[in-house]
CSV table of N, CA and C in Angstrom, one decimal:
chain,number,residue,atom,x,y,z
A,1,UNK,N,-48.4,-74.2,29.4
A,1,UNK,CA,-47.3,-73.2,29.2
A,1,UNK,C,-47.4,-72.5,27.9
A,2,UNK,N,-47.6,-73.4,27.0
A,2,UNK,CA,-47.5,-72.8,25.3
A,2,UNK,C,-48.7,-71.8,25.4
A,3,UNK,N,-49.8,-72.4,25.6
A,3,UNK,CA,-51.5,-71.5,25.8
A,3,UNK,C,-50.8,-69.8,26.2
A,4,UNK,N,-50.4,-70.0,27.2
A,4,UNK,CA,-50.0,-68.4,27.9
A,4,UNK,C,-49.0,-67.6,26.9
A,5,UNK,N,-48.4,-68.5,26.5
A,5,UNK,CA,-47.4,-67.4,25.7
A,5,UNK,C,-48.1,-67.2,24.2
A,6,UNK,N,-49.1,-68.2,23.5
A,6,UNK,CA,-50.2,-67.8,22.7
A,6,UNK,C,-51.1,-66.9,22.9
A,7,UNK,N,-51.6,-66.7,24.0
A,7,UNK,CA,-52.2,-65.7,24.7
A,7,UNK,C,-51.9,-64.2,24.9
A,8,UNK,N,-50.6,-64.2,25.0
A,8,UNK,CA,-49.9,-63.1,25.1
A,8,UNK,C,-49.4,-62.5,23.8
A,9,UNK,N,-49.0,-63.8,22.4
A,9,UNK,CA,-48.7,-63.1,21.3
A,9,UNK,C,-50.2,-62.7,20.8
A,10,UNK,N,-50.8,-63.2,21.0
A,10,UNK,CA,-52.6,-62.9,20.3
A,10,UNK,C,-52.8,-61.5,20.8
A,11,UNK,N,-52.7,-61.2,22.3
A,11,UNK,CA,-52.5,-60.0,22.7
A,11,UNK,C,-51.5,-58.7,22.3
A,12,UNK,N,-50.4,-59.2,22.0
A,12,UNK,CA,-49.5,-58.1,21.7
A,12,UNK,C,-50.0,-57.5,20.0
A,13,UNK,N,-50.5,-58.9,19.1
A,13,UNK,CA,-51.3,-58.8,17.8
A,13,UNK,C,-52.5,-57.4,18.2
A,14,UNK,N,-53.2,-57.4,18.8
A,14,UNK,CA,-54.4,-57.1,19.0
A,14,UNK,C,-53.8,-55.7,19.5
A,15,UNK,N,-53.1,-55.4,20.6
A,15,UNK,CA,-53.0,-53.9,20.3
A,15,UNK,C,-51.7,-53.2,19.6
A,16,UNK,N,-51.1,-54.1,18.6
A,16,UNK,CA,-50.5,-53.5,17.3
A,16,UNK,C,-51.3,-53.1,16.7
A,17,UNK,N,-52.7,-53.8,16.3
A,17,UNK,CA,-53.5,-53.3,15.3
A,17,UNK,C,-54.3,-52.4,15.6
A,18,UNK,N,-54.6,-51.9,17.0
A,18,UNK,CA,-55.2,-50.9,17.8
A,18,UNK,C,-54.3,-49.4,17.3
A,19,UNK,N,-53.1,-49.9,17.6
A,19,UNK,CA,-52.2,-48.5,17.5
A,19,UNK,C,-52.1,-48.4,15.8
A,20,UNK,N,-51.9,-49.3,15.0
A,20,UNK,CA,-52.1,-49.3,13.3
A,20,UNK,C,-53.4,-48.4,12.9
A,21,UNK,N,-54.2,-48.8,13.7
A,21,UNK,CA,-56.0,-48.7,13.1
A,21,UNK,C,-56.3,-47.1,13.5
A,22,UNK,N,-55.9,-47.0,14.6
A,22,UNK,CA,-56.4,-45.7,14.9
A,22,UNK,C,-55.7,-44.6,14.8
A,23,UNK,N,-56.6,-43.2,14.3
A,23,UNK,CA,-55.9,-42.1,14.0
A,23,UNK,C,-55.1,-41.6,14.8
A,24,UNK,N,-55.7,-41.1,15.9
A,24,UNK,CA,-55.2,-40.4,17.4
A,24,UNK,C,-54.9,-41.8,18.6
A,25,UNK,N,-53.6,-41.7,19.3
A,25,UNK,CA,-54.0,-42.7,20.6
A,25,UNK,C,-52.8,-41.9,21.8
A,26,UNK,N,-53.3,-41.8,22.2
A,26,UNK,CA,-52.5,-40.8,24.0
A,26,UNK,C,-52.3,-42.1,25.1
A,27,UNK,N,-51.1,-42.0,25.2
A,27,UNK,CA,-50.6,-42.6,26.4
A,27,UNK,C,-50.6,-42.0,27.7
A,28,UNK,N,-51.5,-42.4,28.9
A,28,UNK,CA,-51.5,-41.4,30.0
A,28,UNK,C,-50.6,-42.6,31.4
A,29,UNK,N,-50.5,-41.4,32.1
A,29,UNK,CA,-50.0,-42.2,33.7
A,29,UNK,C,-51.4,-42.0,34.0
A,30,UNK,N,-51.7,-42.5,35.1
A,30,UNK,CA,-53.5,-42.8,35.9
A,30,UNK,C,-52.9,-42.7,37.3
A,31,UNK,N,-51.8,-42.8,38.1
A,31,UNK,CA,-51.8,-43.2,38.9
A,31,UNK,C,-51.9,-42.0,40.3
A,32,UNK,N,-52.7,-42.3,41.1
A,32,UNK,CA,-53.3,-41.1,41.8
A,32,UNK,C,-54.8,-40.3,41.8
A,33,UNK,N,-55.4,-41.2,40.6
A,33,UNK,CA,-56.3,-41.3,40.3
A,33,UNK,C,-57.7,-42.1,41.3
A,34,UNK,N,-58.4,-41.5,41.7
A,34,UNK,CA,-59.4,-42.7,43.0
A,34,UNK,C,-60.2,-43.5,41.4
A,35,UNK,N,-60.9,-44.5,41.6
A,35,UNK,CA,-61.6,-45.5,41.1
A,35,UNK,C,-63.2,-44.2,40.8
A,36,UNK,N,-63.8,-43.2,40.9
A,36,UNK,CA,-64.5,-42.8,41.1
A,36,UNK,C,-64.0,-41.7,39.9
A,37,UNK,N,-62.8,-41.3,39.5
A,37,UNK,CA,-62.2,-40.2,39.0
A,37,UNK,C,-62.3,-41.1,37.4
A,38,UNK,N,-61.6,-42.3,37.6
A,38,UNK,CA,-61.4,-43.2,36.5
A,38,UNK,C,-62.8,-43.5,36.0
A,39,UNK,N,-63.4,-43.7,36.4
A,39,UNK,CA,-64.8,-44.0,35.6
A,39,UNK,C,-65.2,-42.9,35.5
A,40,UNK,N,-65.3,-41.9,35.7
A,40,UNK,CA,-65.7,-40.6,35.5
A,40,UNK,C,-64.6,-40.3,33.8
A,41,UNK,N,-63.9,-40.6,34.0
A,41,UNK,CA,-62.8,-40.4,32.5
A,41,UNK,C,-63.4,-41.4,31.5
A,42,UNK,N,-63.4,-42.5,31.9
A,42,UNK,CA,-63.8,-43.7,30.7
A,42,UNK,C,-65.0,-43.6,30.7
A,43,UNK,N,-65.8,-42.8,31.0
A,43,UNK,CA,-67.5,-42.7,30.4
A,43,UNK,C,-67.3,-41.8,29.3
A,44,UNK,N,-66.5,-40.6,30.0
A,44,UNK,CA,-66.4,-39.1,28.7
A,44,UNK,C,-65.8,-39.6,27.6
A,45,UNK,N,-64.5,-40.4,27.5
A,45,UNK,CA,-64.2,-41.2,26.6
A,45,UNK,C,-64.6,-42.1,25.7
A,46,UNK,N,-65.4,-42.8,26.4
A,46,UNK,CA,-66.9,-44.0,25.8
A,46,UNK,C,-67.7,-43.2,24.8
A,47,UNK,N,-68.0,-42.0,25.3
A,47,UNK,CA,-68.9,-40.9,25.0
A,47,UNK,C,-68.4,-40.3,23.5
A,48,UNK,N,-67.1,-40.4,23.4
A,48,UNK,CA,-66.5,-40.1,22.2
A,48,UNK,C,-66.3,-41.0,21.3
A,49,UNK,N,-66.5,-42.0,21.9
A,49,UNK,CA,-65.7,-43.2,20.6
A,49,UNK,C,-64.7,-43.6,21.1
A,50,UNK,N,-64.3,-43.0,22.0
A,50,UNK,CA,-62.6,-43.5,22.2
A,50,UNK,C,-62.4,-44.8,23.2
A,51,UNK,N,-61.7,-46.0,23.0
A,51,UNK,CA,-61.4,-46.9,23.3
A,51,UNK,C,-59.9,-46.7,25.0
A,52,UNK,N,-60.2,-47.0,26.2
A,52,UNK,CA,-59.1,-46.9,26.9
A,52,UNK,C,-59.4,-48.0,27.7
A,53,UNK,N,-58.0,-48.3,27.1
A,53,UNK,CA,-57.5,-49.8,28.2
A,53,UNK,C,-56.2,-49.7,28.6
A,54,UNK,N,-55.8,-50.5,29.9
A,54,UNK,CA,-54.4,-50.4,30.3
A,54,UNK,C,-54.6,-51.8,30.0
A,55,UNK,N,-52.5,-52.0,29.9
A,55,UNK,CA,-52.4,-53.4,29.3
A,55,UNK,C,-50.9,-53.2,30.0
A,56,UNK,N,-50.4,-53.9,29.8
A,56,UNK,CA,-49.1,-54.3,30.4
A,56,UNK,C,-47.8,-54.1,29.3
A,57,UNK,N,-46.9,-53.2,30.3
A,57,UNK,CA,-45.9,-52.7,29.5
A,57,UNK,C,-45.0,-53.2,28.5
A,58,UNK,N,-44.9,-54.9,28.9
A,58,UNK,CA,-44.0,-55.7,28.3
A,58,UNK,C,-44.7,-56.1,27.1
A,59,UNK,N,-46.1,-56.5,27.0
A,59,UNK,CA,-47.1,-56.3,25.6
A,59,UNK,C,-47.0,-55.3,25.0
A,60,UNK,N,-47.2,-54.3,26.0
A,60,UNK,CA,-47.6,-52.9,25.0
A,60,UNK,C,-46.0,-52.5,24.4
A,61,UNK,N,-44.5,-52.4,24.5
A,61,UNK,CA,-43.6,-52.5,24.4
A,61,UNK,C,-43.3,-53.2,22.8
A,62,UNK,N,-43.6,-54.6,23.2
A,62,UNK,CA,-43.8,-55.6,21.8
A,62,UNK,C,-44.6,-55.3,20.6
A,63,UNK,N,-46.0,-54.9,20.9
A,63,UNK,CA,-47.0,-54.2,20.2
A,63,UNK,C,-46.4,-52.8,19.4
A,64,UNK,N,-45.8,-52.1,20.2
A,64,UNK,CA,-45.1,-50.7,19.8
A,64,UNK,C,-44.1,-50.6,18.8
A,65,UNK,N,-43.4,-51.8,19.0
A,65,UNK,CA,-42.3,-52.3,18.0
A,65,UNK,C,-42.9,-53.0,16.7
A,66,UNK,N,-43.7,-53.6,16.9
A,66,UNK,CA,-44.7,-54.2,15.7
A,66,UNK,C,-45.3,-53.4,15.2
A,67,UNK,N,-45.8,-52.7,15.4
A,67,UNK,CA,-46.4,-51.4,14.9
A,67,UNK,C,-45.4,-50.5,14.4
A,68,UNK,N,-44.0,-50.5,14.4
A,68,UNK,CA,-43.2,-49.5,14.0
A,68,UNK,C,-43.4,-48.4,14.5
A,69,UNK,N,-43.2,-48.1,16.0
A,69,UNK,CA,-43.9,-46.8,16.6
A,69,UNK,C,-42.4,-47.1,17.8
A,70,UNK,N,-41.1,-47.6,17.8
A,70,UNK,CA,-40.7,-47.2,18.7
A,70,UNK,C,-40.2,-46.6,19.3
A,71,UNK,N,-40.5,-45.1,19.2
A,71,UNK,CA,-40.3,-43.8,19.7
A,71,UNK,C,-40.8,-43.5,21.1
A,72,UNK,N,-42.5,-44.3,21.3
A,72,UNK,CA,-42.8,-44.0,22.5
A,72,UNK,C,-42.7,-45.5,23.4
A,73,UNK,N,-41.6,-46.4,23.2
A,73,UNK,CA,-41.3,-47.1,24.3
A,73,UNK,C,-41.0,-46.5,25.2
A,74,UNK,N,-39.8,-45.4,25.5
A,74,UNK,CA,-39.2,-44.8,26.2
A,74,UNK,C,-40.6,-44.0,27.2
A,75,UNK,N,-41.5,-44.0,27.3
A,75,UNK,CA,-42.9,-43.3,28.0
A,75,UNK,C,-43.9,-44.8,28.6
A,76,UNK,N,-43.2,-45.9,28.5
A,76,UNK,CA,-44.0,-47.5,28.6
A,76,UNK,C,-43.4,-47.7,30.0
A,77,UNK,N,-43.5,-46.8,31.0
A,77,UNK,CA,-43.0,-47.2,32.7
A,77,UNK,C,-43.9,-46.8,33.2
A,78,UNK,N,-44.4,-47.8,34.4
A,78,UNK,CA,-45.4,-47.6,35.4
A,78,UNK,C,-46.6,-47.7,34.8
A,79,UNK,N,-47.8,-47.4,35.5
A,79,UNK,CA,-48.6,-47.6,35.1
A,79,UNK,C,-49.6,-46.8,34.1
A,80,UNK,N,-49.8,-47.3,32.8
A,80,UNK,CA,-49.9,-46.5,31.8
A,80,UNK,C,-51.8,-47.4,31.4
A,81,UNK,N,-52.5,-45.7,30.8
A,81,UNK,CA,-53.7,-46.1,29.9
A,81,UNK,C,-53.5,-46.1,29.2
A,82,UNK,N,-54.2,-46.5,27.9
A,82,UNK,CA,-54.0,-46.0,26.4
A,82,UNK,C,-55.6,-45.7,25.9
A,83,UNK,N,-55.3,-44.6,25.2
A,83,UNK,CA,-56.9,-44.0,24.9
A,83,UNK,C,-57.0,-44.1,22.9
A,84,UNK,N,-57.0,-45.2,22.8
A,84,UNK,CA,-57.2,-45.5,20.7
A,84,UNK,C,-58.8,-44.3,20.2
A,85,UNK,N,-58.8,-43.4,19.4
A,85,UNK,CA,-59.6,-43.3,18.9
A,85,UNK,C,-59.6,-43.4,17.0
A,86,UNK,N,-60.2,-44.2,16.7
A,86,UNK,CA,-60.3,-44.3,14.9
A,86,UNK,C,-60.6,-43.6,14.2
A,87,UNK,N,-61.8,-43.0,14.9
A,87,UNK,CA,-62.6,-41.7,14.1
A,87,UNK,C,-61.8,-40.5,14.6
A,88,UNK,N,-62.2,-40.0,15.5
A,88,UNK,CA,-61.5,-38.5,15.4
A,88,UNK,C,-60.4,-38.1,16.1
A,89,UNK,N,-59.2,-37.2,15.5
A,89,UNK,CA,-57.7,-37.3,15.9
A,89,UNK,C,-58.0,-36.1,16.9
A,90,UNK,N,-58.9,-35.5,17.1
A,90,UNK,CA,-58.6,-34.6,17.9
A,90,UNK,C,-59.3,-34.7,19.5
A,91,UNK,N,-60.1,-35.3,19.6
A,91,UNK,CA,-61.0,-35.6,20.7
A,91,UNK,C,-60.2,-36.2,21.7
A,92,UNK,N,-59.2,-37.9,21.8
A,92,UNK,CA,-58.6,-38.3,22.7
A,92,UNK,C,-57.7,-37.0,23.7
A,93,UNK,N,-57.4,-36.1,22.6
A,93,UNK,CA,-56.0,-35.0,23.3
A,93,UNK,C,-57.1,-34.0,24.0
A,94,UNK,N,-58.2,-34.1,23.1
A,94,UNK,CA,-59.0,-32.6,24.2
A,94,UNK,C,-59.3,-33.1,25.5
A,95,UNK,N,-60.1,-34.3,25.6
A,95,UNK,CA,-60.8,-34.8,26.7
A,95,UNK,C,-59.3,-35.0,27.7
A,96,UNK,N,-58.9,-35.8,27.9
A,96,UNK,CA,-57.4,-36.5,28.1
A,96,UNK,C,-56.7,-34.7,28.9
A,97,UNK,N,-56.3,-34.0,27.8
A,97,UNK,CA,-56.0,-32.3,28.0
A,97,UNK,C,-56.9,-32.1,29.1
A,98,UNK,N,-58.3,-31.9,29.1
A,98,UNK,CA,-59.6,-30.8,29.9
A,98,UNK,C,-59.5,-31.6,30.7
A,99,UNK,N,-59.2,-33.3,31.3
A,99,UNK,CA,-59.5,-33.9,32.6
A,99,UNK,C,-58.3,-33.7,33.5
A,100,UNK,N,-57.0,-33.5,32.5
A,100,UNK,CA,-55.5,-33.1,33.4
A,100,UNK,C,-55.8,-32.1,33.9
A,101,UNK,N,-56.0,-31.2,33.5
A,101,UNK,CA,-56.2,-29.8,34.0
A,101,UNK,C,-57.0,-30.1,35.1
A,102,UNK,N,-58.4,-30.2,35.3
A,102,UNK,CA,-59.0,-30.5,36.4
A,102,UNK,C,-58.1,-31.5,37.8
A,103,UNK,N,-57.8,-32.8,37.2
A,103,UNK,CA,-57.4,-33.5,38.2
A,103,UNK,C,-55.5,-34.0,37.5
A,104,UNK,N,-54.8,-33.2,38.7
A,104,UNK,CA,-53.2,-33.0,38.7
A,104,UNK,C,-52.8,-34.4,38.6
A,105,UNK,N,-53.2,-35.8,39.2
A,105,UNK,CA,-52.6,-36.9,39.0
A,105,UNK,C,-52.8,-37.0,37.8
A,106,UNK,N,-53.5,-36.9,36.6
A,106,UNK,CA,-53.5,-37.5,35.3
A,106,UNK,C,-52.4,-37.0,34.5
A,107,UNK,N,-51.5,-37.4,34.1
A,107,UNK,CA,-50.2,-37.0,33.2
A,107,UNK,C,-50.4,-37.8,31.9
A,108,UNK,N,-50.3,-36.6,30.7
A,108,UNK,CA,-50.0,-37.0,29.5
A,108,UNK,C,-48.8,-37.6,29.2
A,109,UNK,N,-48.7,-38.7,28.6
A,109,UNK,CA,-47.1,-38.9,28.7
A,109,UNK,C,-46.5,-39.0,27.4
A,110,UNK,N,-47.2,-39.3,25.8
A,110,UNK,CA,-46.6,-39.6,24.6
A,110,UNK,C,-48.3,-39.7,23.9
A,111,UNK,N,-48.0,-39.6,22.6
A,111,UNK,CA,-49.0,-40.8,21.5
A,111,UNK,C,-48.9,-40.7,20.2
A,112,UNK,N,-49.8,-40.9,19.4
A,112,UNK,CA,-49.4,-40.9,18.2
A,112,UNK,C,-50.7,-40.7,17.4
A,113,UNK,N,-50.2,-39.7,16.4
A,113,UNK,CA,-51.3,-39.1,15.5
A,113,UNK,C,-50.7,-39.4,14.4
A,114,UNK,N,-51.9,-40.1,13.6
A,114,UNK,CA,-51.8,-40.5,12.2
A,114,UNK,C,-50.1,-41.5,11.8
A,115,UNK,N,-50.4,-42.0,12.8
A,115,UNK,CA,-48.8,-43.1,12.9
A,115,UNK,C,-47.8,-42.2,13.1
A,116,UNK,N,-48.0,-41.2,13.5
A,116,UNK,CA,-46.4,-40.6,13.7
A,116,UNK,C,-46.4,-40.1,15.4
A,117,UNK,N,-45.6,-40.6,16.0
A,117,UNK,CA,-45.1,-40.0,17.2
A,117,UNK,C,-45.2,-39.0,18.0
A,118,UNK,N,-46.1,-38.7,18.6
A,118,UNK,CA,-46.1,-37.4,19.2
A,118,UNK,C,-45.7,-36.7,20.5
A,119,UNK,N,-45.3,-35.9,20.9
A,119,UNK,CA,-44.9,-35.8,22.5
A,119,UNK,C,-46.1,-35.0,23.2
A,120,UNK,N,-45.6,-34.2,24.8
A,120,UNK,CA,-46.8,-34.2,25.6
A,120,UNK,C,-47.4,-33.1,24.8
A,121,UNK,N,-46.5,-32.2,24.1
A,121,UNK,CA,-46.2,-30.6,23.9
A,121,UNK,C,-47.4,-30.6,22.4
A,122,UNK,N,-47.1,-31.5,21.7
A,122,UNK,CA,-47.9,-31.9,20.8
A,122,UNK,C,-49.1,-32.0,20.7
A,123,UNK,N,-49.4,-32.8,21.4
A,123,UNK,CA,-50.8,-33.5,22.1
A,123,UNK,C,-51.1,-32.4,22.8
A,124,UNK,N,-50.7,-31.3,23.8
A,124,UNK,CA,-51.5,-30.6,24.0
A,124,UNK,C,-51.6,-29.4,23.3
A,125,UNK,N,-51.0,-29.2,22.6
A,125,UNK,CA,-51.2,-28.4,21.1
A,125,UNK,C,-52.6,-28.8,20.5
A,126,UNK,N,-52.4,-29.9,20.1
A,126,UNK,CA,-53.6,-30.6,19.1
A,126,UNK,C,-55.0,-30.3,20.3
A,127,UNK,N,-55.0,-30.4,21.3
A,127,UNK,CA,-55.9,-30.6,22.4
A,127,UNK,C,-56.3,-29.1,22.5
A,128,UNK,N,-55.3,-28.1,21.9
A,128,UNK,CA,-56.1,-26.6,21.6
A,128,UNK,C,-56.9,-26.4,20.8
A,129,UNK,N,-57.1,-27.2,19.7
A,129,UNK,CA,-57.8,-26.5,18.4
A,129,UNK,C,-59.1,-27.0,18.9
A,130,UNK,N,-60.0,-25.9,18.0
A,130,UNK,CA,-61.2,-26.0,17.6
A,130,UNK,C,-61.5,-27.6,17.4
A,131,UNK,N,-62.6,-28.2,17.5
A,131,UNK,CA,-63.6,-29.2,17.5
A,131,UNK,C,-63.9,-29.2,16.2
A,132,UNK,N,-63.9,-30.7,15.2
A,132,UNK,CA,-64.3,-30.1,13.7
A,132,UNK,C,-65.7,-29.7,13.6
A,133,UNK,N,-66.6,-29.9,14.7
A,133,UNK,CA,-68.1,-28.7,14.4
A,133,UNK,C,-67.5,-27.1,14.8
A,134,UNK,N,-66.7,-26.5,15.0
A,134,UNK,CA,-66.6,-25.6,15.8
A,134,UNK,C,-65.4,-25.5,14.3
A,135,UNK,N,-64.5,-26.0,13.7
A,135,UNK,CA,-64.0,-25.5,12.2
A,135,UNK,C,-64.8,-25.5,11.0
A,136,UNK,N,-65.8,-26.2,11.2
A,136,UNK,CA,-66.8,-26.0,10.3
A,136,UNK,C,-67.8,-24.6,10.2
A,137,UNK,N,-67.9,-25.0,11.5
A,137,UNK,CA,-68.9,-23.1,11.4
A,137,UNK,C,-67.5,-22.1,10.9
A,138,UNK,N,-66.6,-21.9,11.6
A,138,UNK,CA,-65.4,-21.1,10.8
A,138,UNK,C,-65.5,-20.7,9.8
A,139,UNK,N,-65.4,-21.9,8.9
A,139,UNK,CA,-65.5,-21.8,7.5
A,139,UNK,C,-66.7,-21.9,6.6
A,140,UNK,N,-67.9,-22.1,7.4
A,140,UNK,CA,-69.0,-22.0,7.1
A,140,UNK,C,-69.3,-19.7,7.0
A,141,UNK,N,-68.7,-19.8,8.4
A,141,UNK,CA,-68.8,-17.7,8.4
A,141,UNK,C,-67.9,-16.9,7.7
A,142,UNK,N,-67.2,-17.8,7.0
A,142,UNK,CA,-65.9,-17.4,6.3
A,142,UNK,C,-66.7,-17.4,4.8
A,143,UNK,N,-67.3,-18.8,4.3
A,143,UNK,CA,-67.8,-18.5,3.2
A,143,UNK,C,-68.9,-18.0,3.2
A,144,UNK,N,-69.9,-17.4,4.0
A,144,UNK,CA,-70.8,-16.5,3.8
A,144,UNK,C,-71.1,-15.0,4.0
A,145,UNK,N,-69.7,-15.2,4.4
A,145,UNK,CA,-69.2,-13.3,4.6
A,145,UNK,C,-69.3,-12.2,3.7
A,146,UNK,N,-68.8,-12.6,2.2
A,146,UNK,CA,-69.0,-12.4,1.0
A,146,UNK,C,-70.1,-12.0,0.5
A,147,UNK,N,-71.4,-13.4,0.7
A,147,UNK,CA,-72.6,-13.4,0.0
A,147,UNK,C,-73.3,-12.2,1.1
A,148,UNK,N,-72.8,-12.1,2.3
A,148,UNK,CA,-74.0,-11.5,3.2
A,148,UNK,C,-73.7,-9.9,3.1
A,149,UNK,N,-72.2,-9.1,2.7
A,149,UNK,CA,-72.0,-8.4,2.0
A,149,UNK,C,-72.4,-7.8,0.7
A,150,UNK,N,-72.4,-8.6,-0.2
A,150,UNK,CA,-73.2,-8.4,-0.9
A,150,UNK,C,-74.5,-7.9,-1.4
A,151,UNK,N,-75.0,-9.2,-0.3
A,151,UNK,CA,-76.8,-8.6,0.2
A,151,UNK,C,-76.6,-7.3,0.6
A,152,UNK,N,-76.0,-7.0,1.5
A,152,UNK,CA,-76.4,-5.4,2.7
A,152,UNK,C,-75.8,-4.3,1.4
A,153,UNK,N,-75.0,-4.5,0.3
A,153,UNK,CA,-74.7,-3.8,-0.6
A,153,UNK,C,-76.1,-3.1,-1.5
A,154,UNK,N,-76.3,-4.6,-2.0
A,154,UNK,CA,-77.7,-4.4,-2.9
A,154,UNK,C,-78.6,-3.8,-2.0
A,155,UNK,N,-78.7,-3.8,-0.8
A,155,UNK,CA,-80.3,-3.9,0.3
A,155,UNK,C,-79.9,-1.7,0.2
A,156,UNK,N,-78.7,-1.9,0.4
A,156,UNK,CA,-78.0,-0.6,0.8
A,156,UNK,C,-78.9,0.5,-0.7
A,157,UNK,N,-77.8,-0.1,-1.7
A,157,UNK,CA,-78.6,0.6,-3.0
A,157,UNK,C,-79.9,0.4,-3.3
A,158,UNK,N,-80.3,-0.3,-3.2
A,158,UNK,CA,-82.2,-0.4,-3.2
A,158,UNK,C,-83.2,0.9,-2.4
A,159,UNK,N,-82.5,0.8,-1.2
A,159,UNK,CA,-82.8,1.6,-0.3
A,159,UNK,C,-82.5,3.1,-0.8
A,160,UNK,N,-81.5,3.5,-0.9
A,160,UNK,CA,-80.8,4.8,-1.5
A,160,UNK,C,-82.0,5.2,-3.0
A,161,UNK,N,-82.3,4.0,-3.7
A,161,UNK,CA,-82.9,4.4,-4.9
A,161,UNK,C,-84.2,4.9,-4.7
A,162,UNK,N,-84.3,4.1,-3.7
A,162,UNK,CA,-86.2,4.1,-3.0
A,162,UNK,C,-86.3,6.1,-2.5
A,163,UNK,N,-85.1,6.1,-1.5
A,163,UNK,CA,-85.4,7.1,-1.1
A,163,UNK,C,-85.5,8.5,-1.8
A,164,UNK,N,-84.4,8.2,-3.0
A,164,UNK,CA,-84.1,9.1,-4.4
A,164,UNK,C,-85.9,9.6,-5.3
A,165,UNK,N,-86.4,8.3,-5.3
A,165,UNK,CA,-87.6,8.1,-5.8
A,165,UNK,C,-89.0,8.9,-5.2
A,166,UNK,N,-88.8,8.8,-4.1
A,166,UNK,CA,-89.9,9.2,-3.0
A,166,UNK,C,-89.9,10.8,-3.1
């Protein structure tokens, strides 16, 4: 009897520190989902780094409260995934985002970015932006706009002198 209920606080430990550890984590419904749709999701997600396990409400509930996150109890009914990613805050919401769209049973339901609380509206906000390779070139064409200006300036008057010369 004791074993089980050890079992269960070791478990509730384990994904407090999931929800602690990680930057981004999205709580989804699955249900209506075929077994063929689901692994098709948990590969893309694998593929990213991102961690998704379903766990049981009354854990995950306990865990939520230990973690000081109890804003998204109220989203802990029926049957729920959770997708933890540590490294990147924006990936769980895109993938999660681009597979709802495709298939209508997957509902976003809450999560939390950077320990703070987020709703669906949120998460699919965040699930808009740019990719940080895709803000990097941004600002990569941002800071060479300048120098490349510059050049077609000089290239411009070189030219004009050349032709003055001739």
């Amino acid at each position: 009897m004791s074993s089980a209920i050890e079992q269960k606080k070791q478990m509730v430990e384990e994904i407090a520190e999931k929800f602690k550890g990680s930057v981004s984590t999205v709580v989804v419904d699955y249900r209506g989902l075929n077994v063929a749709e689901v692994t098709e999701l948990r590969k893309q997600l694998r593929e990213a780094g991102i961690e998704f396990k379903v766990y049981k409400n009354s854990l995950t509930r306990r865990a939520v409260e230990a973690a000081e996150l109890s804003g998204i109890t109220d989203v802990l009914t029926g049957p729920n995934a959770i997708a933890f990613s540590s490294e990147d805050v924006v990936a769980p919401a895109k993938i999660l985002n681009d597979f709802a769209k495709k298939h209508e049973a997957l509902e976003i339901k809450a999560g939390v970015i950077e320990g703070n609380v987020a709703s669906v509206e949120e998460i699919k906000a965040l699930a808009e932006l740019p990719s940080r390779e895709g803000l990097l070139s941004m600002l990569l064409s941002v800071l060479q706009a300048p120098i490349r200006n510059f050049a077609l300036a000089a290239k411009a008057v070189a030219d004009q002198k050349e032709e003055q010369s001739a």
